Every structure is written in structure tokens, then in C-alpha cells.
Short mmCIF file of C-alpha atoms in Angstrom, two decimals:
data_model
loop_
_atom_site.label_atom_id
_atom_site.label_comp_id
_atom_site.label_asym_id
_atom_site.label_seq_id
_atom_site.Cartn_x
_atom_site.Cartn_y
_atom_site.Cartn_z
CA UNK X 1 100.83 111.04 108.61
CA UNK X 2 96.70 111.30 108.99
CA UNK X 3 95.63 110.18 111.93
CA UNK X 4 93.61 112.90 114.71
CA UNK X 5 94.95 111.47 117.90
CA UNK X 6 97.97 113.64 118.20
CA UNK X 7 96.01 117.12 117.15
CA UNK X 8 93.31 115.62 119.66
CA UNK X 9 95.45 115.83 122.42
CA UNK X 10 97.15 119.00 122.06
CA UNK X 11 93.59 120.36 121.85
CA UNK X 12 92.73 118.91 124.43
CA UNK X 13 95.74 120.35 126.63
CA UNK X 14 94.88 123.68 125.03
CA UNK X 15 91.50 123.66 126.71
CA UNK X 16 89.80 122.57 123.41
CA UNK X 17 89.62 125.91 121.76
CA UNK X 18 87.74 124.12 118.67
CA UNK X 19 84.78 123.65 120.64
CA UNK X 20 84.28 127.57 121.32
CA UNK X 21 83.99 129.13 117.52
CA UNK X 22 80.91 130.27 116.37
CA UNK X 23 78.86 129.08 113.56
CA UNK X 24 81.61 126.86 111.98
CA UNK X 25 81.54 125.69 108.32
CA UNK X 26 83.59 123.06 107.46
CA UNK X 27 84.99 122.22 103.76
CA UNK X 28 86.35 119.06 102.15
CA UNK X 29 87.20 118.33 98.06
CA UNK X 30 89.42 118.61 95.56
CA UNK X 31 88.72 121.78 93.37
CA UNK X 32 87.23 125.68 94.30
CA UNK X 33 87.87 124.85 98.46
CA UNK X 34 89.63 128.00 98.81
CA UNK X 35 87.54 130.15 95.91
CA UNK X 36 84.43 128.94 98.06
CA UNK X 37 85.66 130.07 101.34
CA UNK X 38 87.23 133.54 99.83
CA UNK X 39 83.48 134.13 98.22
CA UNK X 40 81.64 133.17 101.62
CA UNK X 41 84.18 135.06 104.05
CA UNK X 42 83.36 138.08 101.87
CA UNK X 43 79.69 137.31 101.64
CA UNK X 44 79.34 137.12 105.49
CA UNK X 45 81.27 140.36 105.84
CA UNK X 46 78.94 142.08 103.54
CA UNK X 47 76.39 141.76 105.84
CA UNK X 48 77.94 142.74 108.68
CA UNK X 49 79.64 139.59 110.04
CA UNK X 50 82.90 139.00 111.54
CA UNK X 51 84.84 135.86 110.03
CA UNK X 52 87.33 133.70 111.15
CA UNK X 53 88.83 131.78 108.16
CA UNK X 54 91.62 129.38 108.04
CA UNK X 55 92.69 127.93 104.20
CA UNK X 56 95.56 126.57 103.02
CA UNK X 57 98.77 126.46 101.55
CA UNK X 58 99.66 130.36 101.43
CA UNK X 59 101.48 131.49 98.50
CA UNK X 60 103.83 134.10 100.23
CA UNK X 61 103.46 134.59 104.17
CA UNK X 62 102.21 131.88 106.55
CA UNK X 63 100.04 134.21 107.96
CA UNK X 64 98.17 134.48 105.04
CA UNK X 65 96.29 130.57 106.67
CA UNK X 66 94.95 132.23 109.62
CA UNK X 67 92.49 134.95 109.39
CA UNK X 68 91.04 136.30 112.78
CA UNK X 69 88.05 138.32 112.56
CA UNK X 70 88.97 139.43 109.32
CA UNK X 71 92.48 140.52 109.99
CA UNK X 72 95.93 138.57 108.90
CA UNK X 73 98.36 137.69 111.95
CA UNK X 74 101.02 140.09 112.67
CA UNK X 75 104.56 138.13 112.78
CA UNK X 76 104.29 138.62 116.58
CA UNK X 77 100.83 137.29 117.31
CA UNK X 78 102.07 134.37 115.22
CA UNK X 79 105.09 133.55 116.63
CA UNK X 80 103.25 134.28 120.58
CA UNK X 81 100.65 131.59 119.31
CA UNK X 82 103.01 129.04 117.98
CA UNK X 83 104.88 129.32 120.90
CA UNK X 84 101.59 128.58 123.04
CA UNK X 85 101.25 125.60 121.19
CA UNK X 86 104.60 123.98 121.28
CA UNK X 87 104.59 124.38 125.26
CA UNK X 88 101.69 122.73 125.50
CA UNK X 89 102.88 119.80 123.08
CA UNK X 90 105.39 119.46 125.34
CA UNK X 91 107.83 117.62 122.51
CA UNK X 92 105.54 115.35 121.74
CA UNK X 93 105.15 113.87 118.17
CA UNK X 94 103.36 116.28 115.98
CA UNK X 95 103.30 117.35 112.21
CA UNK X 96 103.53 120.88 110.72
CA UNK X 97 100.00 120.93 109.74
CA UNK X 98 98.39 119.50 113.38
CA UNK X 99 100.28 122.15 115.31
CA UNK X 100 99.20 125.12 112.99
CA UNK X 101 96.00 124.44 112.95
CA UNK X 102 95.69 124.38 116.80
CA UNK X 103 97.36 127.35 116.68
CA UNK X 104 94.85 128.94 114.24
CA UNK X 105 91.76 127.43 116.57
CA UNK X 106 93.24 129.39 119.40
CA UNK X 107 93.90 132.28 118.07
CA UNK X 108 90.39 132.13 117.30
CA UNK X 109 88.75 131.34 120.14
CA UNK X 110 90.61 134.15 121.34
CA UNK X 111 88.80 136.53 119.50
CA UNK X 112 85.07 137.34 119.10
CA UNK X 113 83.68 136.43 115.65
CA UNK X 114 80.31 135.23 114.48
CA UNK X 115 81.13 132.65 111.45
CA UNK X 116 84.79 130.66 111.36
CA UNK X 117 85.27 129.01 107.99
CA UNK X 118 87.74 126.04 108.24
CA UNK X 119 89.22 124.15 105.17
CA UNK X 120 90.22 121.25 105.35
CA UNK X 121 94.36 120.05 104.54
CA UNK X 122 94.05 116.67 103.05
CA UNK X 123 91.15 114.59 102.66
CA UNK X 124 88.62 114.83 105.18
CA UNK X 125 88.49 112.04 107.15
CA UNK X 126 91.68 112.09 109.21
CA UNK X 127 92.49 115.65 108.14
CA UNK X 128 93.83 117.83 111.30
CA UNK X 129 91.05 120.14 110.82
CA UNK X 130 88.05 117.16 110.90
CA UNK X 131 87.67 117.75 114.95
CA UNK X 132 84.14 119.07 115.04
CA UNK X 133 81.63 117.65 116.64
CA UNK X 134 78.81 119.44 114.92
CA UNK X 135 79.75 122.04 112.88
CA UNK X 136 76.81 124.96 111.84
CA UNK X 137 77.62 123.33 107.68
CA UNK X 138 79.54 121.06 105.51
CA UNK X 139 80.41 121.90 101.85
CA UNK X 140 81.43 119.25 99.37
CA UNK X 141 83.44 121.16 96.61
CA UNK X 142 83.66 118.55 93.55
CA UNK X 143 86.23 116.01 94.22
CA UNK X 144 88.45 114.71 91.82
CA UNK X 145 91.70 112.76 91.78
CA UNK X 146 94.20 114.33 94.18
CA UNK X 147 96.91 113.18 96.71
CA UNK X 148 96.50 109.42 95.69
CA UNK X 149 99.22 108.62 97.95
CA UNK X 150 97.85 109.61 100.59
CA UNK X 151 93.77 109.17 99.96
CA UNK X 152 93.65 106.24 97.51
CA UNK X 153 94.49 105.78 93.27
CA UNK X 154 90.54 104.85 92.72
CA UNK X 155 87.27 107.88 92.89
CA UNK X 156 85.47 106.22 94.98
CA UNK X 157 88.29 106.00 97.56
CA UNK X 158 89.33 109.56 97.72
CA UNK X 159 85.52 110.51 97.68
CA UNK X 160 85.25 108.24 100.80
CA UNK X 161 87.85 110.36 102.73
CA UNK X 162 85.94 113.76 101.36
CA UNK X 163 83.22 112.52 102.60
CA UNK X 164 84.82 112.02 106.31
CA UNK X 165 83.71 115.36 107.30
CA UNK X 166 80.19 114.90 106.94
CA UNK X 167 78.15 114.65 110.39
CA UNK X 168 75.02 113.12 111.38
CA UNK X 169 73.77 116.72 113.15
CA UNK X 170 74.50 118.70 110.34
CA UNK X 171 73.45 119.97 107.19
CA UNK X 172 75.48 119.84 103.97
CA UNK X 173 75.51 121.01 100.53
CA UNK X 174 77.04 119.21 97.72
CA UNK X 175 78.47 120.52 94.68
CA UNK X 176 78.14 119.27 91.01
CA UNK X 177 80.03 115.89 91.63
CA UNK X 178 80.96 112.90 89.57
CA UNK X 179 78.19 110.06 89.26
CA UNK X 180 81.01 108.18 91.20
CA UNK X 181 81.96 110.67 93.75
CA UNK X 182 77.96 111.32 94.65
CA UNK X 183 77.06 107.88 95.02
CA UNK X 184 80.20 107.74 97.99
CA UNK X 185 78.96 110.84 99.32
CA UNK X 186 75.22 110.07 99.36
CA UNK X 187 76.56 106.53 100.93
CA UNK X 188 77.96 108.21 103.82
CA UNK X 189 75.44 110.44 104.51
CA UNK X 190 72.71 107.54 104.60
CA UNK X 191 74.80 105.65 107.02
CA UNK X 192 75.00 108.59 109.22
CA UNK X 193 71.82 110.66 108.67
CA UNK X 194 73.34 113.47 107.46
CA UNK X 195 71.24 115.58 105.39
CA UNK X 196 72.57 116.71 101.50
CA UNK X 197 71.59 119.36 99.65
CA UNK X 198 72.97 118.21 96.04
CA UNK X 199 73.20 119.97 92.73
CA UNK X 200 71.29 119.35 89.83
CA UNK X 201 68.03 118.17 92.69
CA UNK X 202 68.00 120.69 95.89
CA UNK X 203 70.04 123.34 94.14
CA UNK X 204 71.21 124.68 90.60
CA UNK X 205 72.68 127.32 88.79
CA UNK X 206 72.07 128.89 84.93
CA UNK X 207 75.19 131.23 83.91
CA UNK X 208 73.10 134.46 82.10
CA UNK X 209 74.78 137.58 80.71
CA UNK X 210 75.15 139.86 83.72
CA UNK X 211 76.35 136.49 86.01
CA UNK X 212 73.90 133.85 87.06
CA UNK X 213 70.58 132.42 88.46
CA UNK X 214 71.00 130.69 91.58
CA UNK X 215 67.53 128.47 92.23
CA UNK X 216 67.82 126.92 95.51
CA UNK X 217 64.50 125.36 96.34
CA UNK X 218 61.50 127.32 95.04
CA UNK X 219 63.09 130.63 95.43
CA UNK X 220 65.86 132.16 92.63
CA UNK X 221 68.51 134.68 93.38
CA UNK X 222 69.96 136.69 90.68
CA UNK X 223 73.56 137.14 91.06
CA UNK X 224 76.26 139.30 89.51
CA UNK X 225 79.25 138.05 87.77
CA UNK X 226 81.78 136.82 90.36
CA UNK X 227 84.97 139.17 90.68
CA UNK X 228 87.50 136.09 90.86
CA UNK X 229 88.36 135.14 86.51
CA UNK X 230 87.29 131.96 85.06
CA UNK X 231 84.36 130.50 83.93
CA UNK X 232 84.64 128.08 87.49
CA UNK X 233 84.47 130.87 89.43
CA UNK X 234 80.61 130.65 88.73
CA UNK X 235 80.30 127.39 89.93
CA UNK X 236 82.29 128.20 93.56
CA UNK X 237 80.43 131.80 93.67
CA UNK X 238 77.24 129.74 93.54
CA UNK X 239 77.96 127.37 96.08
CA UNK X 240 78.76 130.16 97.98
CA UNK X 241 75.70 131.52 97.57
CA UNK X 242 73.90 128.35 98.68
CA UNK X 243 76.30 127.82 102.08
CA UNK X 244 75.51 132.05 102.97
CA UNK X 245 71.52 131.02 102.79
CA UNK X 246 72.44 128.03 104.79
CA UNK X 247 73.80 129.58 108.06
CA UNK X 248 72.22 128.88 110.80
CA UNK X 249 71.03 131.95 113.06
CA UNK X 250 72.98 134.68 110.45
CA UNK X 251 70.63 136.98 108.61
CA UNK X 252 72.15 137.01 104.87
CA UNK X 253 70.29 138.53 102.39
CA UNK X 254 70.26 138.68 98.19
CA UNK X 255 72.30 142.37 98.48
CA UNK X 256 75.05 141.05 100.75
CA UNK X 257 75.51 138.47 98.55
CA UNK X 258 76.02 140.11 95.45
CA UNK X 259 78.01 142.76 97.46
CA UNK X 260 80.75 139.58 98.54
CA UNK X 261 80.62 137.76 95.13
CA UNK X 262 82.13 141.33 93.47
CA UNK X 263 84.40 142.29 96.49
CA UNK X 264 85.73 138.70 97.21
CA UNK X 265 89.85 138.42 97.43
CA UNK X 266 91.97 135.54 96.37
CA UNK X 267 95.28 136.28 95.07
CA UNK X 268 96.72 134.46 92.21
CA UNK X 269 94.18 132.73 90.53
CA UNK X 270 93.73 133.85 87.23
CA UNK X 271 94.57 136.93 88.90
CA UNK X 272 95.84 140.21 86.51
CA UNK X 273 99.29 141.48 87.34
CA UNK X 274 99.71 144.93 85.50
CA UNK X 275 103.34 146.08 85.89
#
């Protein structure tokens, strides 16, 4: 059920915890959401950074969604939180998703941290998550035909709905999209003045033996071979890349970078299991 009045209000009863995290990057599309966000936390702790990050689903704990300042929920800080949160709903209507990720944007502002990195559920537009008034950056991961129940059956539509969490005060970087997808995306943006950093004109990448040339601008960064497997993991590291040199106020340089793409940690994607 996509709508943000009801997550609205329970912020709001919460004391609008949203409205207290630092540096928040916000991240819509269909493919790489959660490979982007798992290169970037890492990134940001390379250089010294503490990171709030919130993904989902989780493949084996709940916990696993909320990060705070680097560190998984213990089963008793969850269930403390949760229980926070459905006092202050007060039994009114609310879905699993709305109430979890209140829960997640108190435990954060709960806890000091200097980047939070917030994926979005479903969509974009009405997505629980899409509360931000300004967020520090947007990402665009390429968007694709997913949850066409839910977001649409055409391209256009679901990019329409990606596109939701683009705002007129903040920057946002687009990766390699669909002719399609990038002409809804650029449409947005126009209407609200939201400036794009797209692949292929503001940004690039060139896979090369040892990993890949990132040229962002005038300037090129030469990166090492992502840790995560798959030859789309050079695509997400890159865009990763791009969103670290994009922070606003966080010093993040070509060493910390390279330090997060190798160290970054997403279980079960193309992952080896040796037995």
C-alpha cells in the first residue's frame, strides 16, 4: 500500500528523527541498489567515517536492514526500538515496511554518525523511505522492469516512480540508464531543477586489467578491481566512486576509495561458499 501519510505521521509523533541524520544519500532503481550502498558504506569508512545504512530485504536476520554507525542491531536494541515505534503508532494503520523504517531512522538519530545511506523499498515516489526534504545526494541505479504491480507494466512508468526521489535542492548522479528510463529521469529533474550528473556525459567508466578508470569531469581515478564477483560489480563500484566524490562537506580521497571497493561486504551475491 504506497502512500507516505501514515509513515509521515508516526514520524512526526516520533519527533521526526529523519530530519536529524547527517549527510543523507538517498537511492532509488531497479538493479546494484544494495551493491552501491555496500561499496559506498565501505568507502566512507575507509576514510574514517561513521555510516548509518539501512537496505533491504535481509537474507537471514532482520537486523541485517539497520546498520547504526557501522554496527548490526543486537536482538534487544531491536526489539526496544520496535517497541518505541508501535507505542507511538498507537494501533494505527501501518505496514511492515513504514514501521521499520521509522524504527531504523530512530535508531539513528540516536546515534552519532557522519553519512546515513538509505535505500529505498519500492519505487521511489511513495516509498516509506522518500521523506527527505533535502537529502546531501540522490543515486539513480539503472532501472529496469520490476514490481509492475505495484509501479506500472510500461519503462517509462516505473522510471517515473524512480525518479520520485529526486529533489529540487539536491544533486544527483545517474547511472547508465535506458534511452527510455533517462528521458523520464531527465523529465523530472527539469521540472524540478534538480541537477544530474549522467553517464556516458558528466561521468564514465573504462574496465582495464587491474579494475577500471573512473573519469568524472576532467579528472580520472584509477581504481582496483571491486571485491564483490561479476562483471556488474564494476558498474555499481563506479557509481560508488562517483557518489564518495559527491559528498558534501566529507573529505574522500582516491586511497579510501580503492581501500572500500576491495574491503566492501555483501553476502550472497555471487558470493564463494567453500565448505
Amino acid at each position: 500500500d504506497l502512500s507516505l501519510g501514515r509513515v509521515q505521521r508516526l514520524l512526526r509523533v516520533l519527533g521526526n528523527p529523519e530530519k536529524s541524520l547527517p549527510c543523507v544519500v538517498h537511492v532509488a532503481g531497479t538493479n546494484g541498489k544494495g551493491s552501491l550502498l555496500a561499496f559506498l558504506k565501505a568507502i566512507c569508512e575507509a576514510a574514517g567515517y561513521r555510516v548509518h545504512s539501512y537496505t533491504s530485504p535481509h537474507l537471514v536476520r532482520f537486523a541485517e536492514r539497520i546498520s547504526v554507525a557501522g554496527e548490526l542491531l543486537d536482538d534487544e536494541a531491536l526489539v526496544a526500538i520496535l517497541e518505541d515505534c508501535e507505542a507511538a503508532n498507537d494501533g494505527q494503520p501501518i505496514t511492515f515496511f513504514e514501521v521499520t523504517t521509522a524504527a531504523a531512522f530512530l535508531a539513528f538519530a540516536r546515534t552519532s554518525a557522519d553519512v546515513t545511506l538509505i535505500e529505498t523499498g519500492l519505487g521511489g515516489r511513495f516509498d516509506a523511505t522518500n521523506v527527505f526534504e533535502a537529502p546531501a545526494l540522490s543515486a539513480i541505479t539503472p532501472v529496469s522492469m520490476d514490481h509492475m504491480g505495484f509501479l506500472g507494466d510500461t519503462l517509462d512508468a516505473i522510471a517515473f516512480e524512480k525518479a520520485g526521489i529526486l529533489k529540487s535542492a539536491t544533486a544527483a548522479v545517474i547511472a547508465p540508464q535506458t534511452p527510455v528510463a533517462l528521458s523520464v529521469i531527465r523529465k523530472r529533474a527539469a521540472a524540478i531543477g534538480t541537477k544530474l550528473s549522467c553517464f556516458g556525459e558528466d561521468w564514465t567508466y573504462e574496465e582495464t586489467e587491474q579494475g577500471f578508470h573512473l573519469r568524472d569531469g576532467a579528472s580520472t581515478l584509477s581504481l582496483p578491481r571491486p571485491v564483490l564477483n561479476g562483471p556488474h560489480q564494476i558498474q555499481n563500484a563506479a557509481l560508488a566512486a562517483l557518489c564518495a566524490r559527491r559528498l558534501p562537506g566529507l573529505v574522500i580521497d582516491e586511497a579510501a576509495i580503492s581501500t572500500g571497493l576491495q574491503r566492501a561486504v555483501w553476502p550472497g551475491r555471487l558470493e564463494r561458499l567453500k565448505y
